[in-house]
mmCIF file of C-alpha atoms in Angstrom:
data_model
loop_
_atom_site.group_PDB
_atom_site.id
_atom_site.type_symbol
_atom_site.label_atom_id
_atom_site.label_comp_id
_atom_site.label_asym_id
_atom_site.label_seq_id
_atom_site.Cartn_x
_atom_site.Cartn_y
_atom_site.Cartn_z
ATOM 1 C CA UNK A 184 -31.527 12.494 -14.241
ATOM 2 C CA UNK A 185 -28.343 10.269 -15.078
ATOM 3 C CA UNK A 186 -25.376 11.149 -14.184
ATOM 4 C CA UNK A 187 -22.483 11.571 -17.172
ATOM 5 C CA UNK A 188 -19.738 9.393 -16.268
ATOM 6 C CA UNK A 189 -17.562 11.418 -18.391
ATOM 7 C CA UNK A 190 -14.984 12.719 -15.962
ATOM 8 C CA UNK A 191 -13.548 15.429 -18.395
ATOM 9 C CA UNK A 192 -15.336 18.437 -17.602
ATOM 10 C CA UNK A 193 -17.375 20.206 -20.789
ATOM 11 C CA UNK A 194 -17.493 24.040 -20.169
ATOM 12 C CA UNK A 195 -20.937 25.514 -20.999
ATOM 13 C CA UNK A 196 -20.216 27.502 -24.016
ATOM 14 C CA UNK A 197 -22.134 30.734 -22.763
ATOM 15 C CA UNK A 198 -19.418 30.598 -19.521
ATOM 16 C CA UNK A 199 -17.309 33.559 -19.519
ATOM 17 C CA UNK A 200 -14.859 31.602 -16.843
ATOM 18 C CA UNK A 201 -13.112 29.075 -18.592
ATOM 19 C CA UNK A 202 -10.115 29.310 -16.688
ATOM 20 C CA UNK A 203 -12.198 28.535 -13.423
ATOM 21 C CA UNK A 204 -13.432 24.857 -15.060
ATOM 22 C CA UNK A 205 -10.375 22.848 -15.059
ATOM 23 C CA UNK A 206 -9.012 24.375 -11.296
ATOM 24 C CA UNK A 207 -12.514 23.149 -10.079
ATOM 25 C CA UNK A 208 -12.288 19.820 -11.820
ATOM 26 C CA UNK A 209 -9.520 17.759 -10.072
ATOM 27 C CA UNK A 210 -10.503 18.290 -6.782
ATOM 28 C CA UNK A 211 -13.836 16.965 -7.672
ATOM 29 C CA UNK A 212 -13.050 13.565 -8.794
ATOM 30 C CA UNK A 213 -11.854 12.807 -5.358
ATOM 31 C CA UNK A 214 -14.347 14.513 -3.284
ATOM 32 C CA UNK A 215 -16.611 11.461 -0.930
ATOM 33 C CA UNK A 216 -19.982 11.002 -2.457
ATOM 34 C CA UNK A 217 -22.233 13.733 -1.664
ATOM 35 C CA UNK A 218 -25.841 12.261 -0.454
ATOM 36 C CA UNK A 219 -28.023 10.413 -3.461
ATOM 37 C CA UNK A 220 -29.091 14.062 -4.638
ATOM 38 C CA UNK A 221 -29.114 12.946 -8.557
ATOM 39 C CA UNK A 222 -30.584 17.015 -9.512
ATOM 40 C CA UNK A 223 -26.982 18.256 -7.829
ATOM 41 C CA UNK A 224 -23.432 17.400 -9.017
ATOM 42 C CA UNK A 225 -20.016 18.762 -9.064
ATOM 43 C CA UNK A 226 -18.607 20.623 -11.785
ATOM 44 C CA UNK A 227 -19.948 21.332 -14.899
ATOM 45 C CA UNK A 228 -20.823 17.744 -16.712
ATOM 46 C CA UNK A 229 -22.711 18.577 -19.738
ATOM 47 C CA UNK A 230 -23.754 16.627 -22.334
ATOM 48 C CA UNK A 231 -22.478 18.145 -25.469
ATOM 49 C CA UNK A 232 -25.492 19.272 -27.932
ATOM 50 C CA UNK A 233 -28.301 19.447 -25.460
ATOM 51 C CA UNK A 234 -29.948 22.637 -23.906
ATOM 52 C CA UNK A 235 -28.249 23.549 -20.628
ATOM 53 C CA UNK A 236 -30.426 22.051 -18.383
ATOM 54 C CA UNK A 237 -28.112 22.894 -15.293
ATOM 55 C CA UNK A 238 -26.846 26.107 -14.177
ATOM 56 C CA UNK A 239 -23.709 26.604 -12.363
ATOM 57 C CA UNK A 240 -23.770 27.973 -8.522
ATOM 58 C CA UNK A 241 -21.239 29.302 -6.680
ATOM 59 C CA UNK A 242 -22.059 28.528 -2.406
ATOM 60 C CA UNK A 243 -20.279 30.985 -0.009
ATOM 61 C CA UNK A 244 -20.508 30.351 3.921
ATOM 62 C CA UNK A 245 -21.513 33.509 5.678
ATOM 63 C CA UNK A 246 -20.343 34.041 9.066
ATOM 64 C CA UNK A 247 -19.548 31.004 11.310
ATOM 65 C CA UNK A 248 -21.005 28.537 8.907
ATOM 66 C CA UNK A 249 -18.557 25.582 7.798
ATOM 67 C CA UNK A 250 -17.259 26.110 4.278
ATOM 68 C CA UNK A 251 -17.835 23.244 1.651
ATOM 69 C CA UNK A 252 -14.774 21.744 0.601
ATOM 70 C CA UNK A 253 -16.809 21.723 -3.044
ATOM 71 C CA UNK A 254 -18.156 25.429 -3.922
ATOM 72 C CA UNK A 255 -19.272 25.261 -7.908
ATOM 73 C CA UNK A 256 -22.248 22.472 -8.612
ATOM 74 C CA UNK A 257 -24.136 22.515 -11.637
ATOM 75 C CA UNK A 258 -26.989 22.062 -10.622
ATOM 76 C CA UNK A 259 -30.953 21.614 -12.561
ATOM 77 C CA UNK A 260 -32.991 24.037 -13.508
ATOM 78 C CA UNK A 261 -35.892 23.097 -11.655
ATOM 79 C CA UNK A 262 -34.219 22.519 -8.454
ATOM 80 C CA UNK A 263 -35.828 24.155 -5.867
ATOM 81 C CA UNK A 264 -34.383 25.970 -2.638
ATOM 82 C CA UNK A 265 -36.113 23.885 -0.401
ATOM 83 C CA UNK A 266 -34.159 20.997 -2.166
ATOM 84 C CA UNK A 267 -30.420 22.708 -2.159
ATOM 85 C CA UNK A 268 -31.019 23.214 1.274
ATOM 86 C CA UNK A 269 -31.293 19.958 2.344
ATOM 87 C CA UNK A 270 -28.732 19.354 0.399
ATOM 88 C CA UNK A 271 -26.342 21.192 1.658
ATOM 89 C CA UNK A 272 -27.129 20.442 5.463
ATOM 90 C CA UNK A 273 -26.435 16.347 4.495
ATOM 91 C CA UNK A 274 -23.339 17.870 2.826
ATOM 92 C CA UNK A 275 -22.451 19.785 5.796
ATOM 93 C CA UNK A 276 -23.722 16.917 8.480
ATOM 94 C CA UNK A 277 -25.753 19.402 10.197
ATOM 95 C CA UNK A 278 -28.487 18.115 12.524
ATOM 96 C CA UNK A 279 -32.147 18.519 12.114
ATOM 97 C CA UNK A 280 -32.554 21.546 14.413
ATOM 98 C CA UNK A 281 -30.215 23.724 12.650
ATOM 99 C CA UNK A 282 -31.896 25.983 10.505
ATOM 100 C CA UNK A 283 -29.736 26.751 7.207
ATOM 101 C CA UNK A 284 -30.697 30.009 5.317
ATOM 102 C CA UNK A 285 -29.685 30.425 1.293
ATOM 103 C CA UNK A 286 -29.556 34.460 0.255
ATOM 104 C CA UNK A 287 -29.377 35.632 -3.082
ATOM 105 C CA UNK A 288 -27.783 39.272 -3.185
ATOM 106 C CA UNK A 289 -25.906 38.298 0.202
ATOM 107 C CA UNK A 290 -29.185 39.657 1.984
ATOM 108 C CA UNK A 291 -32.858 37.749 0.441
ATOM 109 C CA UNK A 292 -33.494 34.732 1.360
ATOM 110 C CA UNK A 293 -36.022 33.155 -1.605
ATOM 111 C CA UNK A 294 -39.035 31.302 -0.781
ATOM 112 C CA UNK A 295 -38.551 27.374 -0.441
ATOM 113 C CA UNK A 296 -40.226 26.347 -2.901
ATOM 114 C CA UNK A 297 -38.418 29.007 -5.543
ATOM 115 C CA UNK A 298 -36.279 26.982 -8.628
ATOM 116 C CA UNK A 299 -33.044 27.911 -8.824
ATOM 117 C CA UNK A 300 -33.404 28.235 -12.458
ATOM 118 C CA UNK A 301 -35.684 31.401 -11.816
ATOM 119 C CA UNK A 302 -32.908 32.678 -9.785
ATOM 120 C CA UNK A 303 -30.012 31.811 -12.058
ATOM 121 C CA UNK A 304 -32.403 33.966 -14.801
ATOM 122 C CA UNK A 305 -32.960 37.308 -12.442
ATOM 123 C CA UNK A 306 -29.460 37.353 -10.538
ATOM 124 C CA UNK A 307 -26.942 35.133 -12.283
ATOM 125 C CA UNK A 308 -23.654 36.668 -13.647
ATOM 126 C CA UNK A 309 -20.701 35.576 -15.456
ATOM 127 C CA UNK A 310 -22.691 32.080 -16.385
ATOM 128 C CA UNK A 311 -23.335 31.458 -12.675
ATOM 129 C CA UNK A 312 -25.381 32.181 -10.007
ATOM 130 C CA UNK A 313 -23.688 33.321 -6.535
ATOM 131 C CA UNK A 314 -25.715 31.844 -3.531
ATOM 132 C CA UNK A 315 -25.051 32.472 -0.047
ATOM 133 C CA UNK A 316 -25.314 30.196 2.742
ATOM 134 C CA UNK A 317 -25.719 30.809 6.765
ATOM 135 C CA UNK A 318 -26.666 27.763 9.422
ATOM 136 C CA UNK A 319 -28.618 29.514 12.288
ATOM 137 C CA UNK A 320 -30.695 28.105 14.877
ATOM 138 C CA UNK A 321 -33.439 30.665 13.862
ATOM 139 C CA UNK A 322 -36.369 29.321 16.404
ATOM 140 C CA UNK A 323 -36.837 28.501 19.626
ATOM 141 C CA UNK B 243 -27.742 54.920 12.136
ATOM 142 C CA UNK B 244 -25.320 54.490 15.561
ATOM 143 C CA UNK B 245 -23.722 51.429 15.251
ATOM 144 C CA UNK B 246 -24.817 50.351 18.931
ATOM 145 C CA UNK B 247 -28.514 50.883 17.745
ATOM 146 C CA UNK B 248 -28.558 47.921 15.894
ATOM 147 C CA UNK B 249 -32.092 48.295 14.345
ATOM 148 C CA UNK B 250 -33.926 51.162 15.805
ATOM 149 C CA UNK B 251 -36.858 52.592 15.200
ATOM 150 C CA UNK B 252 -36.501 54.722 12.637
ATOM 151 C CA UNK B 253 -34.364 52.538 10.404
ATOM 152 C CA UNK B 254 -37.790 50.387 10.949
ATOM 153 C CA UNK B 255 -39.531 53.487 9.754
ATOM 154 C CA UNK B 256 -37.119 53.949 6.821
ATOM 155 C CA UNK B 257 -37.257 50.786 5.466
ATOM 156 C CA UNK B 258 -40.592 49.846 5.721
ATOM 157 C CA UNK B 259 -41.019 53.107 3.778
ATOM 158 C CA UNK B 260 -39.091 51.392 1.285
ATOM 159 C CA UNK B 261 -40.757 47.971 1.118
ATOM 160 C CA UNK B 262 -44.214 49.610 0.845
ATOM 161 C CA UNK B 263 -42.802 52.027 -1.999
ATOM 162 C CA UNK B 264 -41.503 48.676 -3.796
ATOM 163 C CA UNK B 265 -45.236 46.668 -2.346
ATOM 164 C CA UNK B 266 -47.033 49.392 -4.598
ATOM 165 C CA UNK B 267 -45.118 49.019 -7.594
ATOM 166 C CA UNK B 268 -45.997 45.160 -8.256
ATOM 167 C CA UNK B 269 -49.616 45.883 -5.743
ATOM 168 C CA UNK B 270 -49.023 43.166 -3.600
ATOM 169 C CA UNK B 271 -50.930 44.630 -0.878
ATOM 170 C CA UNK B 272 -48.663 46.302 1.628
ATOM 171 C CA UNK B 273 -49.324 49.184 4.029
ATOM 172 C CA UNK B 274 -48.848 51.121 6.647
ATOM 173 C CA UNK B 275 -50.938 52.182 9.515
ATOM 174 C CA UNK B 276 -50.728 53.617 12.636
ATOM 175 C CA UNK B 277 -54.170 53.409 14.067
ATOM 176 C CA UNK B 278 -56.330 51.674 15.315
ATOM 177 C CA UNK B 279 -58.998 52.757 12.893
ATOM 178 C CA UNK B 280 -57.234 52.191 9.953
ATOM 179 C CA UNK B 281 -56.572 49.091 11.011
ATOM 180 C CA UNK B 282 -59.325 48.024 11.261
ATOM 181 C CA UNK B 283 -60.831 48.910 7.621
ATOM 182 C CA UNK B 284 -61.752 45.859 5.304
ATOM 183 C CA UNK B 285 -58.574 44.697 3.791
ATOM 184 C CA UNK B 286 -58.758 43.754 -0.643
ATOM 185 C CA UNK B 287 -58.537 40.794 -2.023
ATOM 186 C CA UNK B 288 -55.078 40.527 -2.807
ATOM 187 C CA UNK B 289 -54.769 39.266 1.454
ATOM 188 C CA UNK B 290 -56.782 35.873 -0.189
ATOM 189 C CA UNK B 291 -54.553 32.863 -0.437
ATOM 190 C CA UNK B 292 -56.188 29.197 -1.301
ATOM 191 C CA UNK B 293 -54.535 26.197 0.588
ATOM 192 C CA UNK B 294 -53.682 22.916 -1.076
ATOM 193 C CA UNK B 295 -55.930 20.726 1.885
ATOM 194 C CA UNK B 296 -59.747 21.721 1.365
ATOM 195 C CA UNK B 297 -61.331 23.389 -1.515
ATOM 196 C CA UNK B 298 -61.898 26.055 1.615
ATOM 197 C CA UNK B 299 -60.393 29.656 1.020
ATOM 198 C CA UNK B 300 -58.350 30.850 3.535
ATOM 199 C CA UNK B 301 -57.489 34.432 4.145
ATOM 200 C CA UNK B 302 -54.707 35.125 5.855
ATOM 201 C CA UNK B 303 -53.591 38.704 7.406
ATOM 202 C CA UNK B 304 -49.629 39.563 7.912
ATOM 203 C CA UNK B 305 -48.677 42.300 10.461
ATOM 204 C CA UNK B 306 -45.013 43.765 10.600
ATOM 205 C CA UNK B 307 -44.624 45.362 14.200
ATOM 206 C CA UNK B 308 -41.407 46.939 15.757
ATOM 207 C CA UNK B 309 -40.872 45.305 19.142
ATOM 208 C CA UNK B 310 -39.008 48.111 21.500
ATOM 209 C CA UNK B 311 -37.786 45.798 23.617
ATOM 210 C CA UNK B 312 -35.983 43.309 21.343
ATOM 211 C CA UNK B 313 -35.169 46.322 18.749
ATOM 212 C CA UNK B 314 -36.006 43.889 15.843
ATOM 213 C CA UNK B 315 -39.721 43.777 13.620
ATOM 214 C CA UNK B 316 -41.825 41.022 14.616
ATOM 215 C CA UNK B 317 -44.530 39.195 12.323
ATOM 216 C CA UNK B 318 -47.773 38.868 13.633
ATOM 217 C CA UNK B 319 -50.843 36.855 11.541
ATOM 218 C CA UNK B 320 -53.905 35.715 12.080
ATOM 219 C CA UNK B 321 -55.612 33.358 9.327
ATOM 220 C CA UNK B 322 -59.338 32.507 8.972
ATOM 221 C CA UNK B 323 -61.976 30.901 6.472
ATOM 222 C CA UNK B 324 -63.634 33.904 4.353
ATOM 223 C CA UNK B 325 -66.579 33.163 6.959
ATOM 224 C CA UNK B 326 -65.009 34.835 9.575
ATOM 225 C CA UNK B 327 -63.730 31.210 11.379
ATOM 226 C CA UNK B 328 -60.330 31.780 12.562
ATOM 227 C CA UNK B 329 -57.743 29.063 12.191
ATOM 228 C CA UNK B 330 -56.489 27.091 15.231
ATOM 229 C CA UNK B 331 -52.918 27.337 15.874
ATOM 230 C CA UNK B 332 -53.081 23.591 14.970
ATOM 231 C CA UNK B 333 -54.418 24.889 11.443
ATOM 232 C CA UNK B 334 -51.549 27.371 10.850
ATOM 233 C CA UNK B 335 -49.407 24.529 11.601
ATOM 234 C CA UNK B 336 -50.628 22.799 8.701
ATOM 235 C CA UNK B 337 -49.824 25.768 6.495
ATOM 236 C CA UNK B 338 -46.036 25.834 7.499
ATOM 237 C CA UNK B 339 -43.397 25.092 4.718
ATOM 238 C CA UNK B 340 -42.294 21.283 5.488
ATOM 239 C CA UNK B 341 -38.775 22.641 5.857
ATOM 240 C CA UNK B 342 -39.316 24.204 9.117
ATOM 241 C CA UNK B 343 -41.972 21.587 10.343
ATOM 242 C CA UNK B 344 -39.169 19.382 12.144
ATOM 243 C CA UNK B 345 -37.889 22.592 13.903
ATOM 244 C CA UNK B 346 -41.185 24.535 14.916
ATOM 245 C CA UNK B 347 -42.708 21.227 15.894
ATOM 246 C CA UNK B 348 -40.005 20.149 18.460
ATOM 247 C CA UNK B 349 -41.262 23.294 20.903
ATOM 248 C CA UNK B 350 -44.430 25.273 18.917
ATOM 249 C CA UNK B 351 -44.379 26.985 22.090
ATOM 250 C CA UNK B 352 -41.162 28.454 22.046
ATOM 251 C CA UNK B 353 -42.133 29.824 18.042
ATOM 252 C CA UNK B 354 -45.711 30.593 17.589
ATOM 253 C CA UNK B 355 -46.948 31.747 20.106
ATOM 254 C CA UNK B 356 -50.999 33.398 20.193
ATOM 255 C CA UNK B 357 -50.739 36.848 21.722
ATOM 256 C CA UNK B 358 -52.779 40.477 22.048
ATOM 257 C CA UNK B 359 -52.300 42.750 19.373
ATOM 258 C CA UNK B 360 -50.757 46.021 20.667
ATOM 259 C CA UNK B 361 -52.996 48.161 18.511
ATOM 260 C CA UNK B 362 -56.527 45.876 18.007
ATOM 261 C CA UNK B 363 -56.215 44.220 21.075
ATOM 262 C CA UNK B 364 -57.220 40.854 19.030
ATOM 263 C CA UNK B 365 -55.899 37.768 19.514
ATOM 264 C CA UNK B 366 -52.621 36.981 17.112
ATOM 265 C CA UNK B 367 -50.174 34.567 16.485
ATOM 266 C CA UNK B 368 -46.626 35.863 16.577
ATOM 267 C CA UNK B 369 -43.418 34.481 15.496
ATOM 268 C CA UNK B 370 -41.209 34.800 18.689
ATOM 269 C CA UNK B 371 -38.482 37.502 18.003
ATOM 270 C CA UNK B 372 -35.826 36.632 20.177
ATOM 271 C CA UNK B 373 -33.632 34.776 17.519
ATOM 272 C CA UNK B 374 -34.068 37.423 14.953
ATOM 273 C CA UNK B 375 -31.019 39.331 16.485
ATOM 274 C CA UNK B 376 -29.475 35.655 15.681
ATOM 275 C CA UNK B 377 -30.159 35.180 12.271
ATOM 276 C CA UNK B 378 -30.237 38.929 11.356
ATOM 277 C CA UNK B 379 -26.632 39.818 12.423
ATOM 278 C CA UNK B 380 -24.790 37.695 9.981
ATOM 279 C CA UNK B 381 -26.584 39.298 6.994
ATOM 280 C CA UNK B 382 -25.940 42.748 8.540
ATOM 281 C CA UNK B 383 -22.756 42.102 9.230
ATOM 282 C CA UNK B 384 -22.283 40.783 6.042
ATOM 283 C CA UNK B 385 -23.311 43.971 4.037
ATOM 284 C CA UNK B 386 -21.389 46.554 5.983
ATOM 285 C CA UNK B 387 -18.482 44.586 5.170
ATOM 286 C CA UNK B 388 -19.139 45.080 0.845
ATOM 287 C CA UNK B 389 -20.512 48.195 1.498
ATOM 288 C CA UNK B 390 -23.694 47.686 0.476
ATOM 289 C CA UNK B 391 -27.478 49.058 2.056
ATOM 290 C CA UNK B 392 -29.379 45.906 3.056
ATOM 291 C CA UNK B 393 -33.136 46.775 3.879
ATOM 292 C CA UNK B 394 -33.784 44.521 6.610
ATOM 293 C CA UNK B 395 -37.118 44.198 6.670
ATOM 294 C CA UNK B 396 -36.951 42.848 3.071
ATOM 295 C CA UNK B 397 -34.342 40.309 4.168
ATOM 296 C CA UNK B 398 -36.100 39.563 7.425
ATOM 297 C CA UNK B 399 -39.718 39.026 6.026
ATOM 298 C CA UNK B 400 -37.506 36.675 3.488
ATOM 299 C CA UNK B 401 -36.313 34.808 5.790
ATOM 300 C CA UNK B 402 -39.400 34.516 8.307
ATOM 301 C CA UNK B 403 -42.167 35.150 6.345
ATOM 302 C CA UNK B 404 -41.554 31.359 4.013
ATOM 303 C CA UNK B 405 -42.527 29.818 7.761
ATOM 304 C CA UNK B 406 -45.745 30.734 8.004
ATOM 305 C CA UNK B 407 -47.172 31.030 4.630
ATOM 306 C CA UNK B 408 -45.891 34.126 3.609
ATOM 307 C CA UNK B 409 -43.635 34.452 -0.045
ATOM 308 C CA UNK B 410 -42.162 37.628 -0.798
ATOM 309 C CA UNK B 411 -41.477 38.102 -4.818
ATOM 310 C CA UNK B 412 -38.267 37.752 -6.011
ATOM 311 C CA UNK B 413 -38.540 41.557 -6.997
ATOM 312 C CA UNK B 414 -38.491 42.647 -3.875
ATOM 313 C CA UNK B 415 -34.797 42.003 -3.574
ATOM 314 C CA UNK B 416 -33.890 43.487 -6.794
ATOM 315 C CA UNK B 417 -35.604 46.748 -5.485
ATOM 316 C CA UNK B 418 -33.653 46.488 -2.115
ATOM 317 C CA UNK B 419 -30.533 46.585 -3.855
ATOM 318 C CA UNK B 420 -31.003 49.708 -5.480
ATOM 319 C CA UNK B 421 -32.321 51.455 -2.919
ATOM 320 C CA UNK B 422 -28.425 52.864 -2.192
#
């Protein structure tokens, strides 16, 4: 999908937390390139008119895991878990070996191949979808 | 539950009590067992899953265990063509999620190992449970601190089951967070 060079932010009108969009927005503009990941992007860039085809989601570090500097993405529908994983490990710079785990409800962990869309629909709140994050070395 | 009994055996009890009460609500298949002869009846159907590589069936069979000397559950599975065949561990490989392929693969032997079955005394493969303390303690942790019941064999199979071909619905983790 193409990414909207418009750099003011459009709120999705069903969002609840307006006063969240423009806080989040600055910072973004001058965050480095995250990895060519064209499903996931920063903020809330929305084409005005069209369906919401991304949902917003909130990533919290659990335990010792490194914070990201960028928390709210809006990110597609159809993305899948497997795919904001890897995403965030590029993000993070975490090496191959380390496992990274994504919870919904701070405590499941949905199946790889699960879209994010599905989850946004069964657990989101307030127009986004809290996900938790935790790095682990969970084998061997 | 004494905080320095981190996950003993009757919090194993308790919440597989739970998972089984959600497993017959949506009848995907769960149960539990304590002998040998129960184990060993014909399982249903609903154990079938088809792979993506041959037009073969492949039936695979998912054991949760409580291992007394790590104090954690541990998954044990054994997969085989609807003639009876069993799967090589080579096979099972095959059927883990690409996201943990890189990891298992650099030492299989440290993950998967092929081991006895306390109660059948068949050969299984088990997913080695001495990082489950590891991975485990964060979301533990993590839950005492909002307050809030975690069932951890829900999150645990949700976290280990993915690896070796085992989803859990979604509604399983709407069920564990009521169960408060």
């Amino acid at each position: 999908m193409a990414e909207d060079p418009e750099s003011s932010l459009q709120l999705p009108p069903s969002s609840a937390a307006e006063g969240e969009g423009p806080t989040e927005g600055s910072p973004e503009t001058v965050t480095p390139e995250p990895p060519s990941s064209a499903a996931v992007s920063p903020g809330t860039e929305e084409p005005v008119g069209d369906t919401k085809k991304k949902i917003d989601i909130l990533l919290k570090a659990v335990g010792d895991t490194p914070i990201m500097k960028t928390k709210k993405w809006a990110v597609e529908r159809t993305r899948t878990i497997q795919g904001l994983i890897d995403f965030i490990k590029k993000f993070l710079k975490l090496v191959a070996s380390e496992q990274l785990f994504i919870y919904v409800n701070q405590s499941f962990a949905p199946s790889p191949d699960q879209e994010v869309g599905t989850l946004y629909e069964c657990f989101g709140s307030d127009g986004k979808l809290v996900l938790h994050y935790c790095k682990s070395q969970a084998w061997g | 539950m004494e905080e320095d009994e981190f996950f003993g055996e009757k919090t194993f009890q308790h919440d597989c009590a739970e998972f089984i009460k959600h497993s017959q609500q949506i009848g995907d298949g769960w149960e539990w067992r304590t002998s040998k002869e129960a184990l060993e009846l014909p399982l249903d159907d609903s154990e079938v899953t088809e792979t993506a590589t041959a037009t073969e069936v492949i039936k695979y069979e998912y054991h949760v265990l409580y291992s007394c000397s790590y104090q954690v559950p541990v998954l044990y599975f054994r997969a085989s063509f609807l003639d009876g065949r069993p799967l090589a561990l080579k096979d099972v490989w095959e059927g883990v999620h690409e996201c943990y392929r890189t990891r298992l693969l650099q030492g299989p032997w440290d993950t998967i190992t092929q081991q006895e079955h306390p109660i059948l005394g068949q050969p299984f493969f088990v997913l080695h449970p001495c990082k489950t303390n590891e991975f485990m303690t964060p979301v533990v942790k993590n839950s005492r601190k909002i307050n809030r019941n975690v069932n951890y064999i829900t999150s645990w199979l949700s976290i280990v089951g993915p690896a070796v071909g085992l989803n859990v619905p979604l509604s399983y983790a709407r069920a564990a967070s009521q169960d408060e």
